[in-house]
Coordinates of C-alpha atoms and ligand atoms in Angstrom, one line a residue:
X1 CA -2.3 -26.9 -50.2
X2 CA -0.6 -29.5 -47.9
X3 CA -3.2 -29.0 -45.5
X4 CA -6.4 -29.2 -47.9
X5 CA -4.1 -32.4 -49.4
X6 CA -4.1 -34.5 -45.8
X7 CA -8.1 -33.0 -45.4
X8 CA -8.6 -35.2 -48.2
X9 CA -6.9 -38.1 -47.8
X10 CA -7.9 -38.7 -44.1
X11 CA -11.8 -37.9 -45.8
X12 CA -11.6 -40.3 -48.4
X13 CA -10.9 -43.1 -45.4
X14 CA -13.9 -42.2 -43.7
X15 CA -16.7 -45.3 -44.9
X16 CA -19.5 -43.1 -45.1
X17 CA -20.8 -39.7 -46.3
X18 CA -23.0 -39.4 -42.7
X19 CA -19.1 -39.4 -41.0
X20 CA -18.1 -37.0 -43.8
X21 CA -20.3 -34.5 -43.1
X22 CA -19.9 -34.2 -39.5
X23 CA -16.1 -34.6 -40.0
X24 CA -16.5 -31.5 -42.1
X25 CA -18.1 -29.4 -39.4
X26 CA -15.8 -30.4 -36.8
X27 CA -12.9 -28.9 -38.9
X28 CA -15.3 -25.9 -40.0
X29 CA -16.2 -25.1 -36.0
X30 CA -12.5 -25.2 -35.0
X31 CA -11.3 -23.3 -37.7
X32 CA -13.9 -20.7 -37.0
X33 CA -12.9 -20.9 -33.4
X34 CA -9.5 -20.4 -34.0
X35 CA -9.9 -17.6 -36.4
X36 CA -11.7 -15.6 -34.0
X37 CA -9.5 -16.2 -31.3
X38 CA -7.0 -14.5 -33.5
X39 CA -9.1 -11.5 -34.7
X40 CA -10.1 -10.8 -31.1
X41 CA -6.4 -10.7 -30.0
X42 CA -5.7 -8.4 -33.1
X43 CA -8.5 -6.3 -32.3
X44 CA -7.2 -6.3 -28.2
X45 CA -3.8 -5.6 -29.0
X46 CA -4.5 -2.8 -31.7
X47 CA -7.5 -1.3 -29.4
X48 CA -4.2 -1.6 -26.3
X49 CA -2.1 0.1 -29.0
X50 CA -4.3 2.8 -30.4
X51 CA -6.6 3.9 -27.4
X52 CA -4.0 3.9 -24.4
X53 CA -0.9 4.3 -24.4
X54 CA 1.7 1.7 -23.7
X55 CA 5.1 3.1 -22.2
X56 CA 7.6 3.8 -24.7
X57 CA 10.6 1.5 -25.1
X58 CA 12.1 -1.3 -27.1
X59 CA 11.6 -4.8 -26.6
X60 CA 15.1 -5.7 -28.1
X61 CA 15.7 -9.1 -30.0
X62 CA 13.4 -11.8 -29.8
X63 CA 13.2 -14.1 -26.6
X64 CA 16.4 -12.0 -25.1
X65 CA 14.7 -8.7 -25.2
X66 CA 17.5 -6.2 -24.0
X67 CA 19.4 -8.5 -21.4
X68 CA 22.5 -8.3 -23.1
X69 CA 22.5 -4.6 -22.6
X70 CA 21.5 -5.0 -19.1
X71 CA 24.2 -7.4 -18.6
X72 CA 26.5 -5.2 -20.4
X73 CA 26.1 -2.2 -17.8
X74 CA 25.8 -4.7 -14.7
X75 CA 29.6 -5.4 -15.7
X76 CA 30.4 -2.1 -16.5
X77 CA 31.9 0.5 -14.3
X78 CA 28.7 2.7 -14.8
X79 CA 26.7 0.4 -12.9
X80 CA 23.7 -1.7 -13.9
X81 CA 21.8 1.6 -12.9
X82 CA 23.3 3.1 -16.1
X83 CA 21.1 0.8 -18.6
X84 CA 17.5 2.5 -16.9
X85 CA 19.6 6.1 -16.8
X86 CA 19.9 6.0 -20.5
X87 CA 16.7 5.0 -21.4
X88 CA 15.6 7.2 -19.2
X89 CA 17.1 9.9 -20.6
X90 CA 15.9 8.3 -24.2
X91 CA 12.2 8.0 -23.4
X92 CA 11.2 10.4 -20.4
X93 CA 10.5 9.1 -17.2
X94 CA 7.8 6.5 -18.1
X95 CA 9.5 3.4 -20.2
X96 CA 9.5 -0.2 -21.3
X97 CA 12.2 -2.9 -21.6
X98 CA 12.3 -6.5 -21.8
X99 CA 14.9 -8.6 -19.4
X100 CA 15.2 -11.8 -18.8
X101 CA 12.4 -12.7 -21.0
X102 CA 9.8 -10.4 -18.9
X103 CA 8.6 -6.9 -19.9
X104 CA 9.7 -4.3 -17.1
X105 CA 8.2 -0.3 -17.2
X106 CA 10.5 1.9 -15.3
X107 CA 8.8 4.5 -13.6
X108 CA 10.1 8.0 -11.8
X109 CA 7.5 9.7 -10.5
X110 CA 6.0 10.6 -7.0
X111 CA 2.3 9.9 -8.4
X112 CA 3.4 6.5 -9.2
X113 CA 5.7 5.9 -6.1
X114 CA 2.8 6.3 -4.1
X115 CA 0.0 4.3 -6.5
X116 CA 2.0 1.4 -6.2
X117 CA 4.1 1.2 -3.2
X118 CA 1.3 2.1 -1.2
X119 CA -0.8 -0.7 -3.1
X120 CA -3.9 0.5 -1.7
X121 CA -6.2 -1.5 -4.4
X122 CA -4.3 -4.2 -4.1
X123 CA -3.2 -4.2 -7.9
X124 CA 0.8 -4.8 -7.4
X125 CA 2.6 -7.1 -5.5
X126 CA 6.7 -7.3 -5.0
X127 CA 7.9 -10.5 -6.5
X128 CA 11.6 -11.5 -7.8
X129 CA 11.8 -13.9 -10.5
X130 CA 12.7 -17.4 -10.3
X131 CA 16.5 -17.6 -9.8
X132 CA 16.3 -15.1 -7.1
X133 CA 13.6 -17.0 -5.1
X134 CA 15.9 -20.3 -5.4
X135 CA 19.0 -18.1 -4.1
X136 CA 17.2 -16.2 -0.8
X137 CA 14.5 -19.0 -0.6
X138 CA 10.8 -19.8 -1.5
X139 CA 10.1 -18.8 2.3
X140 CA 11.9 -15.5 2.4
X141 CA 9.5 -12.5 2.7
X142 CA 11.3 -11.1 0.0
X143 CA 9.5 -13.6 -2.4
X144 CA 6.4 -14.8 -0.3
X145 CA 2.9 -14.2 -1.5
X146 CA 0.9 -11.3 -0.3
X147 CA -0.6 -13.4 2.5
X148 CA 2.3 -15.2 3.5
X149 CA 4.6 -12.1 3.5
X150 CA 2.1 -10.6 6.1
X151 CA 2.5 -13.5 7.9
X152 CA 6.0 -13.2 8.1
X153 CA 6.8 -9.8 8.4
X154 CA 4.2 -10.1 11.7
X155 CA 6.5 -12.2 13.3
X156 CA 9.9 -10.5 12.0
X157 CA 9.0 -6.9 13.1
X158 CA 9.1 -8.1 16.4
X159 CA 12.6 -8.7 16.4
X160 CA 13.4 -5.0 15.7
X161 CA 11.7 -3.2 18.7
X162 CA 13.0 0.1 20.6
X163 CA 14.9 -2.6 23.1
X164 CA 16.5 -4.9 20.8
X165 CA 17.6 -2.0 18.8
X166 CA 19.5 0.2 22.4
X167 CA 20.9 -3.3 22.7
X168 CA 22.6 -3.6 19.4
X169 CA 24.1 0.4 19.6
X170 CA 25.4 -1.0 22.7
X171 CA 27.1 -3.8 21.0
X172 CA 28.0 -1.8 17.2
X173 CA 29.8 0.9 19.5
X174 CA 31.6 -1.7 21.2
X175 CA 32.8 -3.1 17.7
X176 CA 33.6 0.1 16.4
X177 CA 35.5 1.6 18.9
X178 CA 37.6 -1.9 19.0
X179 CA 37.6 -1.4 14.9
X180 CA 38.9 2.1 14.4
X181 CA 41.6 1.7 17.5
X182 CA 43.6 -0.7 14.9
X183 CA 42.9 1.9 11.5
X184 CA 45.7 4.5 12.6
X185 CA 48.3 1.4 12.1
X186 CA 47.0 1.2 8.7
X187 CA 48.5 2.7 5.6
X188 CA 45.4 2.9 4.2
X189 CA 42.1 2.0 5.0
X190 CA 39.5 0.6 2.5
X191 CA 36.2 2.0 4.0
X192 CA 34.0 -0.8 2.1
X193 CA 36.0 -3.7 3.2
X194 CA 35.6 -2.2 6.6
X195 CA 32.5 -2.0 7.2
X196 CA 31.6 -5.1 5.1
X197 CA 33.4 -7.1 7.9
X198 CA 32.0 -4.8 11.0
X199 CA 28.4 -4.8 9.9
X200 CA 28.7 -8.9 9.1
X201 CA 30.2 -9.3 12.6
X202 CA 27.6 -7.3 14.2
X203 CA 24.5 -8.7 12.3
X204 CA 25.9 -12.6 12.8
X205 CA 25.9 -11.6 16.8
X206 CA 22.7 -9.8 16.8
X207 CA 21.0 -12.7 14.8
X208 CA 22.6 -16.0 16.2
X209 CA 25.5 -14.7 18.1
X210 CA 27.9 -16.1 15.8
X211 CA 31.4 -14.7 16.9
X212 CA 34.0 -17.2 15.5
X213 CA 36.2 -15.3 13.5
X214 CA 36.1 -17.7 10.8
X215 CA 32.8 -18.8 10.7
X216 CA 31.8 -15.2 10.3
X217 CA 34.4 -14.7 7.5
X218 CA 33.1 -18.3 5.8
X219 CA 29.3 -16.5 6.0
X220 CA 30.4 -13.2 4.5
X221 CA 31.9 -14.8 1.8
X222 CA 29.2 -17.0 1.0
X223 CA 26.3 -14.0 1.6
X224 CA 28.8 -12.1 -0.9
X225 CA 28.5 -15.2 -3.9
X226 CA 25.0 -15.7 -3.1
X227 CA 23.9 -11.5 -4.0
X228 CA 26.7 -11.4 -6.7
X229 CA 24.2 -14.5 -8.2
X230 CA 21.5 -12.5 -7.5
X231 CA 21.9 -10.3 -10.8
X232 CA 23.7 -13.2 -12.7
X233 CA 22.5 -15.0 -15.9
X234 CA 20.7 -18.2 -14.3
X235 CA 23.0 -20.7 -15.8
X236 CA 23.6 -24.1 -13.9
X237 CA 27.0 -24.7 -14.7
X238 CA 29.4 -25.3 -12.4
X239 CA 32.0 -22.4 -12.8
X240 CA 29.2 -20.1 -13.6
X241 CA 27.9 -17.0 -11.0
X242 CA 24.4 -18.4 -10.1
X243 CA 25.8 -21.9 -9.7
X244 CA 28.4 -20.7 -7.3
X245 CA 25.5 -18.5 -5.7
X246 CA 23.5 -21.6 -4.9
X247 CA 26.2 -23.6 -3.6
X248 CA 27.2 -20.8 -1.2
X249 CA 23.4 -20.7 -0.2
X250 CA 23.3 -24.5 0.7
X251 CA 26.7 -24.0 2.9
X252 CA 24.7 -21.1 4.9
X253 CA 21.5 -23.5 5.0
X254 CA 23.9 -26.2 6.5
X255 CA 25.0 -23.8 9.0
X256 CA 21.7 -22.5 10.3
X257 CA 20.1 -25.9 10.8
X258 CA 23.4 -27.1 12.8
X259 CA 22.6 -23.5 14.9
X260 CA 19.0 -24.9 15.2
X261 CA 20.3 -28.2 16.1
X262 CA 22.3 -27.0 18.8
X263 CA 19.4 -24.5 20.3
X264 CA 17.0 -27.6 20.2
X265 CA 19.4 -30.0 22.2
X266 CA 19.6 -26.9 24.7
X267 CA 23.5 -27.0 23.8
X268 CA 23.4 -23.0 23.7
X269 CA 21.0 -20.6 24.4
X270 CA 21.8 -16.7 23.4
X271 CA 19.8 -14.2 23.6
X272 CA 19.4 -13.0 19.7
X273 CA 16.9 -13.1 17.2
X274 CA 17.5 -17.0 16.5
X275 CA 16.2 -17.5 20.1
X276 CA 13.7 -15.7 20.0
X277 CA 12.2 -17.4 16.1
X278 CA 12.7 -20.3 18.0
X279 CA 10.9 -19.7 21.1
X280 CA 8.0 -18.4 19.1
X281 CA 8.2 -21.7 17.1
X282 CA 8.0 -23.9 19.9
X283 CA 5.3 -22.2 21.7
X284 CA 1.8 -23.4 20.8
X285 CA 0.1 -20.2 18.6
X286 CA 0.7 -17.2 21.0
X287 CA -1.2 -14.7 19.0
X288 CA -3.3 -14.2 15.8
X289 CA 0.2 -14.5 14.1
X290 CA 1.8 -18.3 13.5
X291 CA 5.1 -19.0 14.1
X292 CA 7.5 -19.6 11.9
X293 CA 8.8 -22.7 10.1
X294 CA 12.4 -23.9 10.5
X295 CA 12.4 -23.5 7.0
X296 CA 11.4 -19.7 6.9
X297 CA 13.6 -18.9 9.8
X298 CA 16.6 -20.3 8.0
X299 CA 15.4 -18.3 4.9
X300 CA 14.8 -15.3 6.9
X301 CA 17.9 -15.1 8.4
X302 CA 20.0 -15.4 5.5
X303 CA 17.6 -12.7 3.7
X304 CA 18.5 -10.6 6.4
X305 CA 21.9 -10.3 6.2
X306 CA 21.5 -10.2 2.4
X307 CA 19.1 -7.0 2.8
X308 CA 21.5 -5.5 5.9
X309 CA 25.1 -5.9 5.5
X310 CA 25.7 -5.1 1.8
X311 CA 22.9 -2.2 1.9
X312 CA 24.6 -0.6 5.3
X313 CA 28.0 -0.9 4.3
X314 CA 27.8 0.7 0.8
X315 CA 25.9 3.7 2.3
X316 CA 28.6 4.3 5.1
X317 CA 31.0 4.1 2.6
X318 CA 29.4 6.5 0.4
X319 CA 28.4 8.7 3.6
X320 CA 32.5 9.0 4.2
X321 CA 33.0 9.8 0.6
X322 CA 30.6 13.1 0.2
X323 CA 32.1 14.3 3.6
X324 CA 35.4 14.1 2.2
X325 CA 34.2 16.4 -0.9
X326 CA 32.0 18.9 1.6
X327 CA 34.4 20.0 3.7
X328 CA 31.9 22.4 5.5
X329 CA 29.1 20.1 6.2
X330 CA 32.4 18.3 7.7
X331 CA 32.6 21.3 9.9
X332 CA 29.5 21.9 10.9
X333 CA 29.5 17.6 11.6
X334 CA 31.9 17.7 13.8
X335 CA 30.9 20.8 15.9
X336 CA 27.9 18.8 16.7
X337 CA 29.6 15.3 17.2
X338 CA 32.3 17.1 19.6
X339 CA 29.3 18.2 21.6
X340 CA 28.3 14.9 21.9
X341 CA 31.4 13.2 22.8
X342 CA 31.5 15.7 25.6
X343 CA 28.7 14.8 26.8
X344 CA 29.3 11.0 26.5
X345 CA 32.6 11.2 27.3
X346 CA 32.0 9.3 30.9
X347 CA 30.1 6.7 29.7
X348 CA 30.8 3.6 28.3
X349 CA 28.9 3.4 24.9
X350 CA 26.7 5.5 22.8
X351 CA 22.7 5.2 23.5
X352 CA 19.8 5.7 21.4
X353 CA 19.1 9.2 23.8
X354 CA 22.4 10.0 22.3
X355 CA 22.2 9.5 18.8
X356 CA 18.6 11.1 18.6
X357 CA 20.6 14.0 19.8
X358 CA 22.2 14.6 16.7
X359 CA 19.8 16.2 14.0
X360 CA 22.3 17.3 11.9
X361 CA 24.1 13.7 11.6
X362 CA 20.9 12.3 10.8
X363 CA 20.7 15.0 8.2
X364 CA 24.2 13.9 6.5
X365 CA 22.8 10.5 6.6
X366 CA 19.6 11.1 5.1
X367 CA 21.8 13.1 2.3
X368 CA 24.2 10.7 1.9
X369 CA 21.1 8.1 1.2
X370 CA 19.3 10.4 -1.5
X371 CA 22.8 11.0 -3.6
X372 CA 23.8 7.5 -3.1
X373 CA 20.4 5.5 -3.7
X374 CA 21.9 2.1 -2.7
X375 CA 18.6 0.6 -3.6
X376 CA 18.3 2.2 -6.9
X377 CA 14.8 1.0 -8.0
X378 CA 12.0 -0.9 -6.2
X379 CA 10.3 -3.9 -8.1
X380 CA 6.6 -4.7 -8.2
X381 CA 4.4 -6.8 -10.3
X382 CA 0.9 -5.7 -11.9
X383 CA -1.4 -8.5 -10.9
X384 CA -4.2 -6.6 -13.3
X385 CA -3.9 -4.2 -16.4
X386 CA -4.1 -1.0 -15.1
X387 CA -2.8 2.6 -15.7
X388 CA 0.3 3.8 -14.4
X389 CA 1.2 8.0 -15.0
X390 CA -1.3 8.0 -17.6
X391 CA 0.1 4.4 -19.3
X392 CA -1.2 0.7 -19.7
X393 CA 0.5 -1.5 -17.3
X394 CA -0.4 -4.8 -18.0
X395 CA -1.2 -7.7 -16.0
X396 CA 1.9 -10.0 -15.3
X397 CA 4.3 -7.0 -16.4
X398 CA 7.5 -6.1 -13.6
X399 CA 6.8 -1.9 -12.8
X400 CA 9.9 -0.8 -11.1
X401 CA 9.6 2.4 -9.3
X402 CA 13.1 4.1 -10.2
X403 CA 14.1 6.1 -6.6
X404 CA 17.1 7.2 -8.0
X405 CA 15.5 9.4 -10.5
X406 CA 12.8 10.5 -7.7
X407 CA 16.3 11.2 -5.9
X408 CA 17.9 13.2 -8.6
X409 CA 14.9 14.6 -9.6
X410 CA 15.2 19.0 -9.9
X411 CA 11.4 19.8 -9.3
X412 CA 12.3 18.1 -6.0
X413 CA 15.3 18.6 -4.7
X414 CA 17.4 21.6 -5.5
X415 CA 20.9 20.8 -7.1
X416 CA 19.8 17.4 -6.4
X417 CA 24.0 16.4 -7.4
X418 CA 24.7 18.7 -4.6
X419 CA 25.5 17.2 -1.2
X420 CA 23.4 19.9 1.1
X421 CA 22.2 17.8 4.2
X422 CA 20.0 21.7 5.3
X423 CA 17.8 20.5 2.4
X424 CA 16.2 17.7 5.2
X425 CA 15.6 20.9 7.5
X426 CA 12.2 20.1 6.9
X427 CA 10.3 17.1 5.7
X428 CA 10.4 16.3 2.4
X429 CA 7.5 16.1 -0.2
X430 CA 5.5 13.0 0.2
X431 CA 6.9 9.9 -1.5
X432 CA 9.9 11.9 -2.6
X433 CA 12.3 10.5 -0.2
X434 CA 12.7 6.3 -1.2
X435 CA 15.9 5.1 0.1
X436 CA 13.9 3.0 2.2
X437 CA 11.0 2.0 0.5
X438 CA 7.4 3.7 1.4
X439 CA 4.3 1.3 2.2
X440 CA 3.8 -2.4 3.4
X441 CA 7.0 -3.2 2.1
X442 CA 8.9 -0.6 3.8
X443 CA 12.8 -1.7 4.9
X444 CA 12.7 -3.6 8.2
X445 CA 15.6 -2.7 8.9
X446 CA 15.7 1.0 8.6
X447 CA 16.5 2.4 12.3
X448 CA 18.9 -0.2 12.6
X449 CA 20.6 0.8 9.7
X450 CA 20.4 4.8 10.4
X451 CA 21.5 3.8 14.1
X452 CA 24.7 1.9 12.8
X453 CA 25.0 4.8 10.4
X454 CA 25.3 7.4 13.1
X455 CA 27.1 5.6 15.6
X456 CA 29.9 4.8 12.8
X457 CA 30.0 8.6 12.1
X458 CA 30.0 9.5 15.7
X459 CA 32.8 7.4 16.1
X460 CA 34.8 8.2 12.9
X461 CA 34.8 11.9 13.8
X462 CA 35.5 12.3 16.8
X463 CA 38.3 9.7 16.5
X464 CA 40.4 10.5 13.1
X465 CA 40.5 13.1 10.3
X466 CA 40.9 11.5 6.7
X467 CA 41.7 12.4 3.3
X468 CA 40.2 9.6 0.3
X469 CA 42.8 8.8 -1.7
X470 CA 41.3 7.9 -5.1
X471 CA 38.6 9.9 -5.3
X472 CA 37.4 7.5 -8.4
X473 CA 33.0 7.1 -8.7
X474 CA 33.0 4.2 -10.4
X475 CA 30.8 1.5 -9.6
X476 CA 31.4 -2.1 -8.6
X477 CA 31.1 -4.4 -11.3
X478 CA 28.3 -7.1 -10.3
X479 CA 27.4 -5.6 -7.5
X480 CA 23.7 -5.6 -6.0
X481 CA 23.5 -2.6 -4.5
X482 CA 25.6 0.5 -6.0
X483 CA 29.0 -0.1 -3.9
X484 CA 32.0 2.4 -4.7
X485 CA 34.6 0.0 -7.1
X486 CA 37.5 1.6 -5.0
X487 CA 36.1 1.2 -1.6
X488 CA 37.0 4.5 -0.9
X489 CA 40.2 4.1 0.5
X490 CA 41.5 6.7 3.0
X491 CA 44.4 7.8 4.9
X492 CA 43.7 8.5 8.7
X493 CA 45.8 10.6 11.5
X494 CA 44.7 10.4 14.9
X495 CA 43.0 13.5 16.4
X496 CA 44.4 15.1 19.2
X497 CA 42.4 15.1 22.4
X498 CA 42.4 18.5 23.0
X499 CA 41.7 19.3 19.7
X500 CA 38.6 17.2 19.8
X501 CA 37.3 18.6 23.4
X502 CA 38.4 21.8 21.5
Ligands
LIG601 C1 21.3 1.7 4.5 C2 20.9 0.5 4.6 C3 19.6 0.0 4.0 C4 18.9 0.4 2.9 C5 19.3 1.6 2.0 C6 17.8 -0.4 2.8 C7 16.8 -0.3 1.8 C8 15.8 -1.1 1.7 C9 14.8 -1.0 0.6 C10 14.7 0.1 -0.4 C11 13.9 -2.0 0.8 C12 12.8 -2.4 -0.2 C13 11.6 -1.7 -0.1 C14 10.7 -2.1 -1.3 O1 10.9 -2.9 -2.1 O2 9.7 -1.4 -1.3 C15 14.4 -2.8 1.9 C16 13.7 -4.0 2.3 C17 14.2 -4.7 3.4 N1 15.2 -4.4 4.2 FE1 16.5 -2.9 4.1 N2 17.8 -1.4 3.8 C18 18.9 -1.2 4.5 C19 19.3 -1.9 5.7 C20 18.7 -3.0 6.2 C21 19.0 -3.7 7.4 C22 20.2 -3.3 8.3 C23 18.2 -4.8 7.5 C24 18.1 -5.8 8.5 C25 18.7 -6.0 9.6 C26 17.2 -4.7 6.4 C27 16.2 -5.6 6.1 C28 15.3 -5.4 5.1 C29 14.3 -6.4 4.9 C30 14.1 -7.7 5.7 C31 13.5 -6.0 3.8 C32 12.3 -6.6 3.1 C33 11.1 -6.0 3.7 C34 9.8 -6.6 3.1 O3 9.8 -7.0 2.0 O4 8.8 -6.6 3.8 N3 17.6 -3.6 5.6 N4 15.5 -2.3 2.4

């Protein structure tokens, strides 16, 4: 009525009858318009509806979707891992959720894993949402566009070569040994906190050769405010999680371009992966790949310690844990390690000859990364509708591929809650096996991390035995990557040297 009532008062201003008419139509044309722009969305969305299947799954309250209950397990002692496990369990192992105002499907299947990991057709891409892109940085290759990430990665994956990785075992052993010799003066010893600080100081030497002991505590901390942000509301207050994130991240941004600085001016020259960004940067174009920006080395950097230490930590910790609770895979560990510390015993550090030398090491740690999933899920976006396990995906929607079910998942691992490292006797089934991604996307890090993982274990058992003390699973509140809330604290005794030659 209100409508047809200004319709006529705006007509009866028009002079004449010529200008009423065409008035008339207008109005007619776009309410036509508009009327079919609405049918045809009914008829889309009911044809989406009816036809295919969309994934099961609640889209919550309006605008807020089910963040609250995401939120909720995040700062629970379940983990935020615990809000896709019971929806899981609710809808089967295709489902729908809205966080953060975006739809996400959760997917656990090996099918899938491969469809869009592998992005063959080009339908999926991996991109975080706003707040995590301001935290890591528009130029980190964890939010770069598909062209720009390829450009990156090029000149990243350099940095991680057979050499430069022999040279950091060197340098890890070296840390460790130094490490543990001070743990049997310990009460106890809080395995996370650890190797939190071990992996940090090895990463800041490997990257930039950053040894002060407290500019390397300063980075840790701020690395540490800048993931915990990472999964916090995006709230600009001061006081709040992500602001606190941010202002760690401009600290670490100071700190890289002073490093710069001082590399420019020829004030210090190291050689780490800093140099070497740098060299590549001031060389005109050396190959088909550019080098990188200031900008997206300072970026990079940071996003590497982000994906490293935190990752590599939590899984050693873990590793230690299921040892504890299997004490015959313990056994059978450390008949192998002794081996090898015979072997080693006259040289000065481990090698990468060495550690390939222990198959049923790498076994523990490939277990310990299937029961542990550190990286519990792996996020892509659809850039086209498509069909995903037999439901609609549709364009602009997050599909997460959800490794920890793949991980825990019966029809492919036997008593996948049993810690049974035999079960990597042979290879696994294709795309069954995600701790570190499958794909273009795969970790760049992974051999460093399994080498740090190895050497740490090499080191632990042929150096101490150790009970846990509170044997307590929960999670850590807030944490990016599932982290043991305890730490997994442990009491150590010295073993005796002819016990270990024994
Ligand atoms: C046990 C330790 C680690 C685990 C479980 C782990 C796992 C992962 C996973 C699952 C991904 C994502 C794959 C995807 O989304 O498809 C990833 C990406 C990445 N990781 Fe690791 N990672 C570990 C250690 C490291 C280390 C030590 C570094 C660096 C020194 C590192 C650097 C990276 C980088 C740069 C990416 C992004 C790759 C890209 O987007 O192209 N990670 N990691």
């Amino acid at each position: 009525m209100e409508l047809d009532e200004i319709k006529r008062s705006m007509l009866n201003l028009l002079p004449n009858a010529t200008l009423q008419l065409c008035c008339y139509t207008v109005v007619l044309i776009v309410s036509l318009m508009w009327l079919m722009r609405g049918i045809a969305r009914v008829l889309r969305d009911s044809h989406w509806e009816s036809t295919a299947k969309i994934p099961p799954g609640s889209r919550g309250l309006p605008l807020i979707g089910e963040t609250l209950h995401f939120m909720a397990a995040t700062s629970s002692s379940k983990g935020f891992y615990d809000f896709v496990h019971i929806r899981q369990l609710r809808y089967g192992n295709c489902f729908r959720t809205s966080i953060f105002g975006q739809t996400h499907v959760f997917v656990s299947s090996t099918e899938s894993a491969k469809v869009v990991l592998n992005n063959e057709v080009g339908k999926f891409t991996k991109r975080y949402i706003k707040s995590i892109a301001e935290l890591v940085g528009n130029e980190s290759l964890l939010c770069a566009s598909h062209q720009h990430h390829k450009l990156i990665r090029g000149r990243l994956i350099n940095l991680f070569s057979t050499a430069s990785i022999s040279s950091f075992i060197k340098q890890f052993d070296q840390l460790i040994v130094t490490t543990l010799s001070g743990w049997e003066h310990k009460p106890t010893v809080v395995v996370l906190h650890e190797a939190l600080e071990l992996i940090c100081k090895a990463m800041c030497k490997m990257l930039m050769s950053l040894e002060s002991g407290d500019e390397v505590e300063m980075l840790q901390k701020d690395v540490a405010h800048v993931c915990e942000a990472m999964i916090a509301f995006p709230l600009r207050l001061p006081c709040t999680r992500f602001y606190k994130g941010l202002e760690a991240r401009k600290r670490v941004m100071k700190m890289l371009e002073k490093k710069i600085e001082e590399r420019r001016r020829g004030e210090a020259y190291h050689e780490d992966f800093l140099q070497h960004l740098l060299k590549d940067n001031g060389s005109a174009c050396c190959d088909e790949v550019p080098p990188l920006t200031d900008a997206e080395i300072q970026d990079n950097i940071l996003t590497m310690i982000i994906a490293g230490q935190d990752t590599t930590a939590s899984a050693i910790t873990w590793m230690v844990k299921y040892l504890d609770e299997n004490q015959q895979v313990l056994h059978t560990l450390r008949a192998e390690q002794g081996r090898i510390a015979e072997k080693t015993s006259h040289t000065s550090s481990l090698t990468l000859d060495d550690l390939n030398e222990m198959p049923y090491a790498s076994k523990v740690v490939k277990e310990s990364l299937r029961m542990a999933s550190i990286v519990a899920w792996l996020p892509r976006v659809a850039l086209q509708d498509c069909e995903v396990q037999g439901f609609k995906i549709k364009k602009g929607w997050n599909i997460n591929i959800d490794a920890r079910s793949i991980h825990l998942d019966p029809t492919l691992y036997n008593n996948p809650t049993m810690f049974i490292p035999s079960r990597f006797d042979g290879e696994p089934k294709p795309n069954s096996f995600l701790a570190f991604g499958t794909g273009g996307r795969t970790c760049l890090g992974m051999n460093m991390a399994k080498a740090m993982m190895l050497v740490f274990l090499h080191r632990l058992i042929t150096t101490y035995n150790w009970t846990v003390v509170n044997p307590d699973s929960s999670i850590e509140k807030w944490a990016l990557f599932s982290r043991l809330k305890s730490g997994c604290p442990i009491h150590v005794s010295p073993i005796a040297k002819d016990a270990a030659d024994a």
